[in-house]
Amino acid sequence: MNAVDEEYSPPDDDARYVETVNRALRDGDSSGRHLRETLARDELTGLARVPNSIRGAIWNFLLLSTKGNRELFGSISDEQFRESANESFGIMEEVMRDQLEVDAKRTRPSLKRFRGQESKNDLVRILAAFCEKENLRYVQGINEIVAMFMLLQDLGHSPKIVCELLSSFLHDFASWDLESSDESDTSSLAFHKLKYCFRSFRILLQYHDSELFNRLESMGLEPNMYATSWFVTLFARNFSVEATFALWDNVIVGNDRSDFFFFATALLVSRRELLMQVNDAHLPEEILNLRAETKGEVSALWAWGMKLKQNTPNSFVDMLSSPLTMCGLQDVPDKDPVLMTVNVDDIFGDPNKQFLIWDCRTMREFESGRIARAAHLELDGLRFGSREDAVKDLESVIAKNEPLRISGTHVCLVGSGIPAEDAFDVIPAATCLTKNGFRYISFLKGGFPEALTKSPEQVTDLSHAKLEAGISLRKRQEERSLYARERGVPDGVIALVNRTDSEVTDMVDKAKGTIERFGSEIRSALANQIAQRNRKKGEEELQDDEETG
Amino acid sequence: MARIDDGYDYLYKIVLVGDSGVGKSNLLTRFTKNEFNYDSRTTIGVEFATSIIKVEEKAIKAQIWDTAGQERYRAITKAYYRGAFGALILYDISKKATFESVERWLKELKENSDNDMVIMLVGNKSDLTNQRQVRTDEGKAFASAHGLNFIETSALDASNVNEAFTEILTEIYNQKRAKPVVGDKEQAPDVEKVQNIRITDPAKEHSKKKSCSC
């Protein structure tokens, strides 16, 4: 909902600090490295401190000078810009002209800066000129981004510079706003890039907090329901001016377009307690009202997001950072499972993350060549068996992973690499884990053959002849068990916390293999979890007593 | 578990649609907070509010979803219609073009909803009498031709706003009364609202029953 939009009166900058930064701006190298190094860091969060009085100059330098981003308008004066923008406006279709004028009145209207007619006219001009130059149709929300640049005090209110900054900023950090659209073709209304971002965002949230992810999704709260304005306006529509400036300082100085995704994930995860507990009927309200008002809140969330980033597979971070992945996208099929995929570099080449690798192929295949570190996950019931067999397998998957639930271990499932086969073992097993609230679950893109080609040194006990025999045996088994294909994949099974004592004992017995294999960290994680379960049980009993008494 | 529970018997989801600038957000804040905000901002994506009204001694909670009006956003707004029992299609009586779009919005609702929705046509900004471009009888005629309820409102001077929401909620209530919700209020949203979108998750169902067994 519309929060009260407070006038932002920034605190005075330290004059000496401003002078130092100014010097870096003047003398700095064109890569912006010197300026980035000169900016002081916040003690708690390590974030850059951008002085308010020269924010415009700093953003301008980092967005335009350092990147060789083309200038849309060359060196024309503001008057020339206004003239040419008026022409751009004049040739727009009427309905779009109306839209711009309506939205100019509704852009941070309570702030002094936007009360006068001349700033509204400038806003309209900037949007019209921008759309013409970029060959775009105006998308609502870009007005909010323009407003932030118009609020920069030290740019002399130059509409031309604002327009250049807007273009550069969107290309660098919100390329989903730059999708051209031909309205005669309804499929091109489709916000392809934005949908793709939402999908990546779902995967990210699921990876870091599958319980929260499951709750939101089960309530129909996918990112298009709550995060549209987050992405389209980079939070300008949701946050106060102070908070938006702080966020964009970090985005621009940090210069990594993936950071925004982690910030947005942090915003959700940091409020998980509220979001998990609030009544179903209020959940949409709570999630749509998530916001930050102060610089301090933004810094804390940013730091949280950077921790999430460190705990995200590198290939996924690279994908989010890369500009290429944001271009020329097709729609991702809705039925594709939401699941983190990793590559061999993620699981073998990252010293900062511990990956537990489950080989999900048949035992025969596993014994004829396997990743040395991998453990075998028995899924024959899921692949070839009856519905009951399949459920048993999934229960055993849960049991074997239970010790990892609250440890920081990343879990990667490896299959045969053939999508039609993965759909019946790796994917359901991984999905079962995420549905049951396990985090850090991924599967290896390309499966075992990928490991064999890309990282043969990680593979042991390899016998090509035996492997071929194993694969062909599997094919024969698959043919015989068409039933398994028809019955589909059963839904998830019940998690430990909701089981009876004897079931827990049984599951712990089953999990012993995992425990022995992966040592003391997991043993203590399991002990913690059982303690937690007992605590919860105790509380419930207490509650029952109180209520009956 | 500490849950906020303000007590209601029924929970109905309602969506607001209509062209950009017809006053959807202000109609919503007038109804839920009795406020009119001259400084209201463009809706990007979706906004949301709830309010409770009484119908025949039953507390009815309305979950109202307010969507972006711009054509472009319809590509990602399909999910908004899921599980909705009612819709208000708004137009601005002082802008003919917004009335001409009503047919398109109607089609949009029919194509994307999974329920038999109660739909009401709302001519907003009825306070702008001097600038009126759509006559009341034009609105009425369109509504009756398409089997819709009809009302003219002003979010600015508050006229007919409560009436519009009360009428649509009452009608939904009458339509759904055949299927009363049993006992536990905590369960009410499941029965009435999310039945079509909930994925089966035995773990959650199980724990839920457990926490509500009091």
Coordinates of C-alpha atoms in Angstrom, one line a residue, chain B:
Chain B
M1 CA 1.9 -20.8 17.6
A2 CA 1.3 -17.1 17.9
R3 CA -0.9 -16.2 15.0
I4 CA -2.8 -13.0 14.4
D5 CA -6.4 -14.0 14.3
D6 CA -9.0 -11.4 14.0
G7 CA -11.9 -13.8 13.7
Y8 CA -14.0 -14.2 10.6
D9 CA -16.4 -16.8 9.2
Y10 CA -15.7 -16.5 5.5
L11 CA -12.8 -15.3 3.5
Y12 CA -13.4 -14.1 -0.1
K13 CA -10.9 -13.0 -2.6
I14 CA -11.9 -10.1 -4.8
V15 CA -9.9 -8.5 -7.6
L16 CA -10.0 -4.9 -8.8
V17 CA -9.4 -4.4 -12.5
G18 CA -9.7 -1.5 -15.0
D19 CA -7.5 0.9 -17.0
S20 CA -4.7 2.7 -15.4
G21 CA -5.8 5.8 -13.5
V22 CA -9.5 5.0 -13.0
G23 CA -9.0 5.0 -9.2
K24 CA -8.7 1.4 -8.2
S25 CA -6.2 2.0 -5.4
N26 CA -8.2 4.9 -4.0
L27 CA -11.4 2.9 -4.1
L28 CA -9.5 0.3 -2.1
T29 CA -8.1 2.6 0.5
R30 CA -11.5 4.4 0.8
F31 CA -13.1 1.0 1.6
T32 CA -10.4 -0.5 3.8
K33 CA -9.1 2.6 5.6
N34 CA -11.7 5.3 4.8
E35 CA -9.0 7.4 3.3
F36 CA -8.6 9.2 0.1
N37 CA -5.0 10.0 -0.9
Y38 CA -4.5 12.8 -3.4
D39 CA -0.9 11.8 -3.4
S40 CA -1.4 8.2 -4.3
R41 CA 1.3 6.5 -6.4
T42 CA 1.2 4.3 -9.5
T43 CA 0.5 0.7 -8.7
I44 CA 3.3 -1.5 -10.0
G45 CA 2.2 -5.2 -10.1
V46 CA -0.2 -5.6 -7.3
E47 CA -1.4 -4.2 -4.0
F48 CA -3.5 -5.8 -1.3
A49 CA -5.7 -5.0 1.6
T50 CA -8.3 -6.7 3.7
S51 CA -11.5 -5.6 5.4
I52 CA -14.3 -7.3 7.4
I53 CA -18.0 -6.7 6.9
K54 CA -21.0 -8.3 8.6
V55 CA -23.6 -10.0 6.6
E56 CA -26.5 -11.6 8.5
E57 CA -24.4 -11.7 11.6
K58 CA -21.5 -13.5 9.8
A59 CA -18.1 -11.8 9.6
I60 CA -16.9 -11.8 6.1
K61 CA -13.3 -11.0 5.4
A62 CA -12.6 -9.6 2.0
Q63 CA -9.1 -10.1 0.6
I64 CA -8.9 -7.4 -2.1
W65 CA -6.2 -7.5 -4.7
D66 CA -5.6 -4.3 -6.6
T67 CA -3.8 -4.8 -9.9
A68 CA -1.7 -2.6 -12.2
G69 CA -3.9 -1.2 -15.0
Q70 CA -1.3 -0.9 -17.7
E71 CA -1.9 -3.4 -20.6
R72 CA 1.7 -4.6 -20.4
Y73 CA 1.2 -5.9 -16.9
R74 CA -1.5 -8.3 -17.9
A75 CA 1.2 -10.7 -19.1
I76 CA 2.2 -11.4 -15.5
T77 CA -1.1 -10.7 -13.7
K78 CA -2.9 -13.9 -14.6
A79 CA -2.1 -15.4 -11.2
Y80 CA -4.0 -12.6 -9.5
Y81 CA -7.3 -14.0 -10.6
R82 CA -6.7 -17.5 -9.2
G83 CA -9.1 -18.3 -6.5
A84 CA -11.1 -15.0 -6.8
F85 CA -14.8 -15.1 -6.1
G86 CA -15.5 -11.6 -7.2
A87 CA -14.3 -8.8 -9.4
L88 CA -14.9 -5.1 -9.7
I89 CA -14.3 -3.7 -13.2
L90 CA -13.7 0.0 -12.8
Y91 CA -13.9 2.8 -15.3
D92 CA -13.7 6.5 -15.0
I93 CA -17.0 8.2 -15.8
S94 CA -15.0 11.2 -17.0
K95 CA -13.0 9.2 -19.5
K96 CA -14.9 7.5 -22.3
A97 CA -11.8 5.3 -23.3
T98 CA -11.8 3.6 -19.9
F99 CA -15.4 2.6 -20.4
E100 CA -14.6 1.3 -23.8
S101 CA -12.0 -1.0 -22.3
V102 CA -14.5 -2.7 -20.0
E103 CA -15.3 -5.4 -22.5
R104 CA -11.6 -6.3 -22.7
W105 CA -11.4 -6.5 -19.0
L106 CA -14.5 -8.7 -18.9
K107 CA -12.9 -11.1 -21.4
E108 CA -9.7 -11.1 -19.4
L109 CA -11.5 -12.1 -16.2
K110 CA -13.5 -14.8 -17.9
E111 CA -10.4 -16.3 -19.5
N112 CA -8.3 -16.3 -16.4
S113 CA -10.5 -17.1 -13.5
D114 CA -11.0 -20.5 -12.1
N115 CA -14.3 -19.7 -10.4
D116 CA -17.7 -18.6 -11.4
M117 CA -17.1 -15.0 -10.4
V118 CA -19.5 -12.4 -9.3
I119 CA -18.6 -9.4 -11.4
M120 CA -19.6 -5.8 -10.7
L121 CA -19.2 -2.9 -13.1
V122 CA -18.2 0.3 -11.2
G123 CA -18.3 3.8 -12.7
N124 CA -15.9 5.7 -10.5
K125 CA -15.3 9.4 -10.0
S126 CA -19.0 10.2 -9.9
D127 CA -18.1 13.4 -8.2
L128 CA -16.8 14.8 -11.5
T129 CA -20.2 15.7 -12.7
N130 CA -19.1 18.5 -15.0
Q131 CA -16.7 16.3 -16.8
R132 CA -18.9 13.2 -17.2
Q133 CA -18.4 11.4 -20.5
V134 CA -20.2 8.2 -19.7
R135 CA -23.9 8.5 -18.8
T136 CA -25.2 6.4 -16.0
D137 CA -27.7 4.6 -18.3
E138 CA -24.8 3.6 -20.6
G139 CA -23.1 1.9 -17.7
K140 CA -26.4 0.3 -16.6
A141 CA -27.1 -0.9 -20.1
F142 CA -23.7 -2.5 -20.5
A143 CA -24.0 -4.2 -17.2
S144 CA -27.4 -5.7 -17.8
A145 CA -26.5 -6.8 -21.3
H146 CA -23.6 -8.8 -19.7
G147 CA -25.3 -9.9 -16.5
L148 CA -23.2 -7.7 -14.3
N149 CA -24.1 -5.8 -11.2
F150 CA -23.7 -2.0 -11.6
I151 CA -22.9 0.9 -9.4
E152 CA -21.4 4.4 -9.6
T153 CA -19.0 5.4 -6.9
S154 CA -16.7 8.2 -5.8
A155 CA -13.6 7.2 -3.9
L156 CA -13.1 11.0 -3.3
D157 CA -16.4 11.8 -1.6
A158 CA -16.9 8.2 -0.5
S159 CA -20.4 7.8 -2.0
N160 CA -21.4 4.2 -2.7
V161 CA -18.0 2.8 -2.0
N162 CA -19.1 0.7 1.0
E163 CA -22.3 -0.2 -0.8
A164 CA -20.3 -1.5 -3.8
F165 CA -18.2 -3.8 -1.7
T166 CA -21.0 -4.8 0.6
E167 CA -23.2 -5.7 -2.4
I168 CA -20.6 -7.9 -4.1
L169 CA -19.6 -9.6 -0.8
T170 CA -23.2 -10.3 0.0
E171 CA -23.9 -11.8 -3.3
I172 CA -20.8 -14.0 -3.1
Y173 CA -22.0 -15.0 0.4
N174 CA -25.5 -15.9 -0.9
Q175 CA -23.9 -17.9 -3.7
K176 CA -21.6 -19.8 -1.4
R177 CA -23.9 -20.2 1.6
A178 CA -24.7 -23.7 0.4
K179 CA -21.2 -24.7 1.5
P180 CA -20.7 -23.5 5.1
V181 CA -17.4 -23.6 6.7
V182 CA -17.0 -25.9 9.6
G183 CA -15.9 -24.8 13.1
D184 CA -12.3 -23.8 13.1
K185 CA -11.7 -20.4 11.8
E186 CA -8.1 -21.1 11.1
Q187 CA -9.3 -23.5 8.5
A188 CA -11.7 -21.1 6.8
P189 CA -9.2 -19.7 4.3
D190 CA -8.3 -23.2 3.1
V191 CA -11.8 -24.2 2.4
E192 CA -13.0 -21.1 0.6
K193 CA -10.0 -19.6 -0.9
V194 CA -7.0 -21.7 -1.7
Q195 CA -8.7 -25.0 -2.6
N196 CA -7.6 -24.7 -6.2
I197 CA -4.0 -23.7 -5.7
R198 CA -2.8 -25.7 -2.7
I199 CA -0.3 -28.4 -3.6
T200 CA -0.6 -31.5 -1.7
D201 CA 2.0 -31.6 1.0
P202 CA 1.3 -34.2 3.6
A203 CA 3.9 -32.9 6.0
K204 CA 2.3 -29.5 6.2
E205 CA -1.3 -30.8 6.4
H206 CA -0.2 -33.0 9.2
S207 CA 1.6 -30.4 11.2
K208 CA -1.3 -28.0 10.7
K209 CA -3.9 -30.3 12.1
K210 CA -1.6 -30.9 15.0
S211 CA -1.2 -27.2 15.8
C212 CA -4.9 -26.6 15.6
S213 CA -6.1 -29.6 17.6
C214 CA -6.8 -27.3 20.5

